[in-house]
mmCIF file with all atom_site columns, C-alpha atoms in Angstrom:
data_model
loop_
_atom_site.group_PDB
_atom_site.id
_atom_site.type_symbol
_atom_site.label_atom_id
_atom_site.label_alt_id
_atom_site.label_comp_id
_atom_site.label_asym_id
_atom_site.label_entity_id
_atom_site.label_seq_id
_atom_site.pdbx_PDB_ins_code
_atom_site.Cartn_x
_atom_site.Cartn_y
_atom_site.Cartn_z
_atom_site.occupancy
_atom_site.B_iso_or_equiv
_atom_site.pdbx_formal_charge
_atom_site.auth_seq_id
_atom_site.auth_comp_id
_atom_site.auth_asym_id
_atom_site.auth_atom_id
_atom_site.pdbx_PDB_model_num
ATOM 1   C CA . UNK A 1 1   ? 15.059 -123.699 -39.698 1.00 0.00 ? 1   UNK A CA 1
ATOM 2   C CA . UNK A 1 2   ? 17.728 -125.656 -41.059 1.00 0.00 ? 2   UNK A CA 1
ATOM 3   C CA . UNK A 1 3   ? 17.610 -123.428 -44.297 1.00 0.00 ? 3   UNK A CA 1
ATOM 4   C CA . UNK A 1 4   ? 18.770 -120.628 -42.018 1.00 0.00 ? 4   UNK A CA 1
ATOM 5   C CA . UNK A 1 5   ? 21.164 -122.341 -40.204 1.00 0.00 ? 5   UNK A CA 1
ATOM 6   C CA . UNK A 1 6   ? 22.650 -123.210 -44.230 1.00 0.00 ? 6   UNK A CA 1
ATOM 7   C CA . UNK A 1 7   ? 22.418 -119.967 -45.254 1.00 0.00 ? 7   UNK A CA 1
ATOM 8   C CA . UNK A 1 8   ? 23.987 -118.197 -42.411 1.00 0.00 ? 8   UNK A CA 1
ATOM 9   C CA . UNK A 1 9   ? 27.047 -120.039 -42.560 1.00 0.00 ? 9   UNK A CA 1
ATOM 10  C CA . UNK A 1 10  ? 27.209 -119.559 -46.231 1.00 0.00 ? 10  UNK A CA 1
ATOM 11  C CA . UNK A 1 11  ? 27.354 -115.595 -45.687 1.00 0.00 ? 11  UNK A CA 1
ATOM 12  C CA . UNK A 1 12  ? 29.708 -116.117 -42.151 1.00 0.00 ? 12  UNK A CA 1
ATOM 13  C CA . UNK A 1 13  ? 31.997 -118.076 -44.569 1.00 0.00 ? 13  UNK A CA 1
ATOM 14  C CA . UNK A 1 14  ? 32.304 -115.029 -47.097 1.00 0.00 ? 14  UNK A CA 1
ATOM 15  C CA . UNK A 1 15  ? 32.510 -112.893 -44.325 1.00 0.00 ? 15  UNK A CA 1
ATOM 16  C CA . UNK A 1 16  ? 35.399 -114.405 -42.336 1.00 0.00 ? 16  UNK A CA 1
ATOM 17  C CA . UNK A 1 17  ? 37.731 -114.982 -45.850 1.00 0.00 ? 17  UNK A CA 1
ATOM 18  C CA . UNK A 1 18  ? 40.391 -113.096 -45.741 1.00 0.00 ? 18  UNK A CA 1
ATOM 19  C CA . UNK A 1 19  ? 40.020 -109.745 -47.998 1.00 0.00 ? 19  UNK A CA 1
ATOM 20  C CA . UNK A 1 20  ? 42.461 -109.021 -50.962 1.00 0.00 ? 20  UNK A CA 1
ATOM 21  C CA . UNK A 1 21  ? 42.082 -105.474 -52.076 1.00 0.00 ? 21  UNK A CA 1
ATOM 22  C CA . UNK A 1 22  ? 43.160 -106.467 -55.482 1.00 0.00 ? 22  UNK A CA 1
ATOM 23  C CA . UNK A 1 23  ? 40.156 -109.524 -55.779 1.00 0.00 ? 23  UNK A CA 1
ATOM 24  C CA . UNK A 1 24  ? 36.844 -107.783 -57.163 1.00 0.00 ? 24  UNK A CA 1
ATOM 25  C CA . UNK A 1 25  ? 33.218 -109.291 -57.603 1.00 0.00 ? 25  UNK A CA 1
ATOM 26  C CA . UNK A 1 26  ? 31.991 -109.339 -61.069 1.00 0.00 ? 26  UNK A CA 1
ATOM 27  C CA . UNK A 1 27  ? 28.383 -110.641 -60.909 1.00 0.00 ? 27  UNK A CA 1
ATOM 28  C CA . UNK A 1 28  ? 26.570 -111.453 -58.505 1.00 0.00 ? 28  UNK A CA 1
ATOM 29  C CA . UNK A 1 29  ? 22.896 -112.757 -57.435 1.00 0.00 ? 29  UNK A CA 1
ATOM 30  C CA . UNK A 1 30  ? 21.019 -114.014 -54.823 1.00 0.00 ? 30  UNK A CA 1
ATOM 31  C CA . UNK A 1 31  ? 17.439 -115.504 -55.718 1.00 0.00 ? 31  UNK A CA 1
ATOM 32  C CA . UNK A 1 32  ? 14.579 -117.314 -53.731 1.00 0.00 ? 32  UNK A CA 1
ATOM 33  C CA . UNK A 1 33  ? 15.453 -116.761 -50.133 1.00 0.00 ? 33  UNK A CA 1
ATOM 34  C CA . UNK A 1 34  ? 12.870 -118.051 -48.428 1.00 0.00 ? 34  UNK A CA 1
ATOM 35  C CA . UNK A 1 35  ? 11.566 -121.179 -45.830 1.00 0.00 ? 35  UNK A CA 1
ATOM 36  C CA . UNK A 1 36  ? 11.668 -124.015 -48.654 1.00 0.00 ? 36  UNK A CA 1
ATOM 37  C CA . UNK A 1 37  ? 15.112 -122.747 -50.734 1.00 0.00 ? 37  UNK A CA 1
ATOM 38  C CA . UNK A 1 38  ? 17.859 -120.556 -52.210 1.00 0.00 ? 38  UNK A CA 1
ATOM 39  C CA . UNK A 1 39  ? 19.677 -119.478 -54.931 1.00 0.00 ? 39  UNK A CA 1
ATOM 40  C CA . UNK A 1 40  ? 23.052 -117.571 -55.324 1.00 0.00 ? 40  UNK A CA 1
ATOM 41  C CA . UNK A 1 41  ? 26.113 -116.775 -57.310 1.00 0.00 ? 41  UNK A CA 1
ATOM 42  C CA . UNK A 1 42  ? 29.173 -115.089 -57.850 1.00 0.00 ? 42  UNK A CA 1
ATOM 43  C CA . UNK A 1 43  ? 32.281 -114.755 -59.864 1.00 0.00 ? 43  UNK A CA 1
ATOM 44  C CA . UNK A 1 44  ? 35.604 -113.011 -58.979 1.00 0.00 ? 44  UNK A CA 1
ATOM 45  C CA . UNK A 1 45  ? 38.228 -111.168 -60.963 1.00 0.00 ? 45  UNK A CA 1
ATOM 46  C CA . UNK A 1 46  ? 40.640 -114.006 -59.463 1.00 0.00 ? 46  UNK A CA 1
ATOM 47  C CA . UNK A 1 47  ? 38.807 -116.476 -61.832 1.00 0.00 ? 47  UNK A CA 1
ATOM 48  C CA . UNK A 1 48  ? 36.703 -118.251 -58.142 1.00 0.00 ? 48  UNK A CA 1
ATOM 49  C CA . UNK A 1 49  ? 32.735 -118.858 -58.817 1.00 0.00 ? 49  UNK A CA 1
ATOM 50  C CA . UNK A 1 50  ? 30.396 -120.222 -56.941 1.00 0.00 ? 50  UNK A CA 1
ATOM 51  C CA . UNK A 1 51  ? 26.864 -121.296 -57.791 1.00 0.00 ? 51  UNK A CA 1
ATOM 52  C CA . UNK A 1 52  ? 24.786 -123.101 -55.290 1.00 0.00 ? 52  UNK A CA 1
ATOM 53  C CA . UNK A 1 53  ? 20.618 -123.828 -54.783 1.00 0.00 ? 53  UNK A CA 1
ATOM 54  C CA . UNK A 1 54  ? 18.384 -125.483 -52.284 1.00 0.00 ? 54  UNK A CA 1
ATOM 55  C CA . UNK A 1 55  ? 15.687 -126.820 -51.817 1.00 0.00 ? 55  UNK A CA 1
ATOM 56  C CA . UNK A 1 56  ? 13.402 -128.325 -48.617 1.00 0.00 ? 56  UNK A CA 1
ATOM 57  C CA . UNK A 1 57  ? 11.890 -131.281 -49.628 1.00 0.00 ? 57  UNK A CA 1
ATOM 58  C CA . UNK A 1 58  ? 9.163  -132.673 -48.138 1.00 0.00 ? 58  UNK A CA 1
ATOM 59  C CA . UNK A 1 59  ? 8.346  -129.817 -46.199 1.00 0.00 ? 59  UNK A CA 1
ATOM 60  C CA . UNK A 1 60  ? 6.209  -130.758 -43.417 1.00 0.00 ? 60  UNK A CA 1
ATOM 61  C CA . UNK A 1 61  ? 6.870  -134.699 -43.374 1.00 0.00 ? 61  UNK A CA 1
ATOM 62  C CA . UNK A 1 62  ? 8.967  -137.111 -41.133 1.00 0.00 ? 62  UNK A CA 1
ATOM 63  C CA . UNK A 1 63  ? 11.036 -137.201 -44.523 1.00 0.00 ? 63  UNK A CA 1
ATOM 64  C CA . UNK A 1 64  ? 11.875 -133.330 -44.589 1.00 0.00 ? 64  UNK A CA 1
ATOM 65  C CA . UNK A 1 65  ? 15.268 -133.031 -45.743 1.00 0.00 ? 65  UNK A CA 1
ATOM 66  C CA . UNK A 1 66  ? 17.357 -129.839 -47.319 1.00 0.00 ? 66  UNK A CA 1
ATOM 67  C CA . UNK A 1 67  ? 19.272 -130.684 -50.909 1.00 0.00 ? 67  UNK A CA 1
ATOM 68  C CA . UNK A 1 68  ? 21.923 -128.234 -52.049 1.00 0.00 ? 68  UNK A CA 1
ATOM 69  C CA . UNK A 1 69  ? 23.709 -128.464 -55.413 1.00 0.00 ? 69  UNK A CA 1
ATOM 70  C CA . UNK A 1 70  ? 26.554 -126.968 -56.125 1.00 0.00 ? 70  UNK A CA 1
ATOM 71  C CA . UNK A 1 71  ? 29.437 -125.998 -57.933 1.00 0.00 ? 71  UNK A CA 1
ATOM 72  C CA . UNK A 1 72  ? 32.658 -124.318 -57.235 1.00 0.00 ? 72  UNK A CA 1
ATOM 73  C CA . UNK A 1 73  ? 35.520 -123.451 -59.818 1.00 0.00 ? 73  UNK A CA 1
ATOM 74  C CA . UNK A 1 74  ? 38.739 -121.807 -59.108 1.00 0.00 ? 74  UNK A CA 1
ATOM 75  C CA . UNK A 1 75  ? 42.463 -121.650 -60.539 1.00 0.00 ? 75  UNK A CA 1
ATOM 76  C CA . UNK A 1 76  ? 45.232 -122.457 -58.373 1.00 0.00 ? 76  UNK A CA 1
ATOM 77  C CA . UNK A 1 77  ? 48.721 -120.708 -58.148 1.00 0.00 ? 77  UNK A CA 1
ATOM 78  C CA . UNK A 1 78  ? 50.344 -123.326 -60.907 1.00 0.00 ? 78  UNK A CA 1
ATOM 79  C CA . UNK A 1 79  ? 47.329 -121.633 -63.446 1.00 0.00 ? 79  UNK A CA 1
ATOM 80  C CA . UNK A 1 80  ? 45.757 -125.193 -63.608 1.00 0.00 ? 80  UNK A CA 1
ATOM 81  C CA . UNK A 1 81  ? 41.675 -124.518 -63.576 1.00 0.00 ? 81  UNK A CA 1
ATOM 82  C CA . UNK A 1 82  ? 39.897 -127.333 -60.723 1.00 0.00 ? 82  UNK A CA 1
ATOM 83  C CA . UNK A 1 83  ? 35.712 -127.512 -60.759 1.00 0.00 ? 83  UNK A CA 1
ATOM 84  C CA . UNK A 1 84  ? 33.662 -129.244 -57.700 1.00 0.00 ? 84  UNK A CA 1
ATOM 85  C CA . UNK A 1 85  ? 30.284 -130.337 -58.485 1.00 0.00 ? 85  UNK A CA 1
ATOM 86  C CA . UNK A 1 86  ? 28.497 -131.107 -55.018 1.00 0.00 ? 86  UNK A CA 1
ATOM 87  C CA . UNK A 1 87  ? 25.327 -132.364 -54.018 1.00 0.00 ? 87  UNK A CA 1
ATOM 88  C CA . UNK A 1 88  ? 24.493 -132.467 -50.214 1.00 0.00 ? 88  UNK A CA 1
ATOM 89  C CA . UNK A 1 89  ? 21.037 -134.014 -49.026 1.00 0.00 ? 89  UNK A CA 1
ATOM 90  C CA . UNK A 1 90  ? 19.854 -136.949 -46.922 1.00 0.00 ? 90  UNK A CA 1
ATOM 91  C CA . UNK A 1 91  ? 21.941 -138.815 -48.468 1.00 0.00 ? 91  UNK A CA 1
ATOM 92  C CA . UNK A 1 92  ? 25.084 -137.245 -47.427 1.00 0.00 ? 92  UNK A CA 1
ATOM 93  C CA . UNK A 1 93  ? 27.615 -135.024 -49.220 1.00 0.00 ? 93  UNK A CA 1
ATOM 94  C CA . UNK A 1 94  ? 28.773 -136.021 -52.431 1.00 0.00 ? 94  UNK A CA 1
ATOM 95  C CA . UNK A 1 95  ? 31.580 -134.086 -54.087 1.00 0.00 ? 95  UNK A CA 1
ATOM 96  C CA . UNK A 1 96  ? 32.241 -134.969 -57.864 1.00 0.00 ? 96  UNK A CA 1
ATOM 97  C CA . UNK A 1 97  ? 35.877 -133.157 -59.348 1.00 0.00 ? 97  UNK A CA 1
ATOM 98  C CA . UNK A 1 98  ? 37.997 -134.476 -62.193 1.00 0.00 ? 98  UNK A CA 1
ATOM 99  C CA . UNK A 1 99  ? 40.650 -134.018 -59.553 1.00 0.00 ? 99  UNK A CA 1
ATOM 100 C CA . UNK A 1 100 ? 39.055 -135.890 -56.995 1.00 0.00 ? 100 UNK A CA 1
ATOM 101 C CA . UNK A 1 101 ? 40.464 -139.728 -56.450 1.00 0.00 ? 101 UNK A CA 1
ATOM 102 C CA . UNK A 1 102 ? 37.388 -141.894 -58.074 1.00 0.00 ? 102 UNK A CA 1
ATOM 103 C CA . UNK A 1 103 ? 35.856 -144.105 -55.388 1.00 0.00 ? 103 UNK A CA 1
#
């Protein structure tokens, strides 16, 4: 259940971004959607891509929890290229970025 509750904000996120007409999608994939994980991807022609998977782990347990790695690269305005690694499980969410302030 929680795996659809994941996923379904990941697609109400893409839906709700605002839409440039000049942005296209170059690749694209979306692999192992079922109850225990998922896999997608995508690139832009504005230089954003995402890759993200999941897994349920110990499915069935007291100790069921969903992990999601992750990583998200983009360029901003001043052409200066920024990458997010993530990993979200039960241990929290844990963003790692060479532009991120080290903890």
């Amino acid at each position: 259940m929680k795996l659809i509750i994941v996923f379904v904000a990941v697609i109400a996120l893409a839906v709700a971004a605002p839409a440039d007409s000049d942005i296209t999608v170059l690749k694209q994939s979306v692999d192992h959607v079922d109850p225990t994980g998922y896999k997608f991807e995508y690139e832009q022609s504005d230089g954003v891509s995402r890759s993200e998977e999941a897994i349920v782990k110990n499915v069935g347990t007291e100790q069921e929890a969903l992990e999601v790695r992750g990583t998200i690269t983009w360029t901003a305005p001043d052409g200066q290229v920024f990458t997010l690694n993530f990993v979200s499980d039960e241990n929290g969410y844990r963003p790692e970025g060479a532009h991120l302030p080290h903890l």
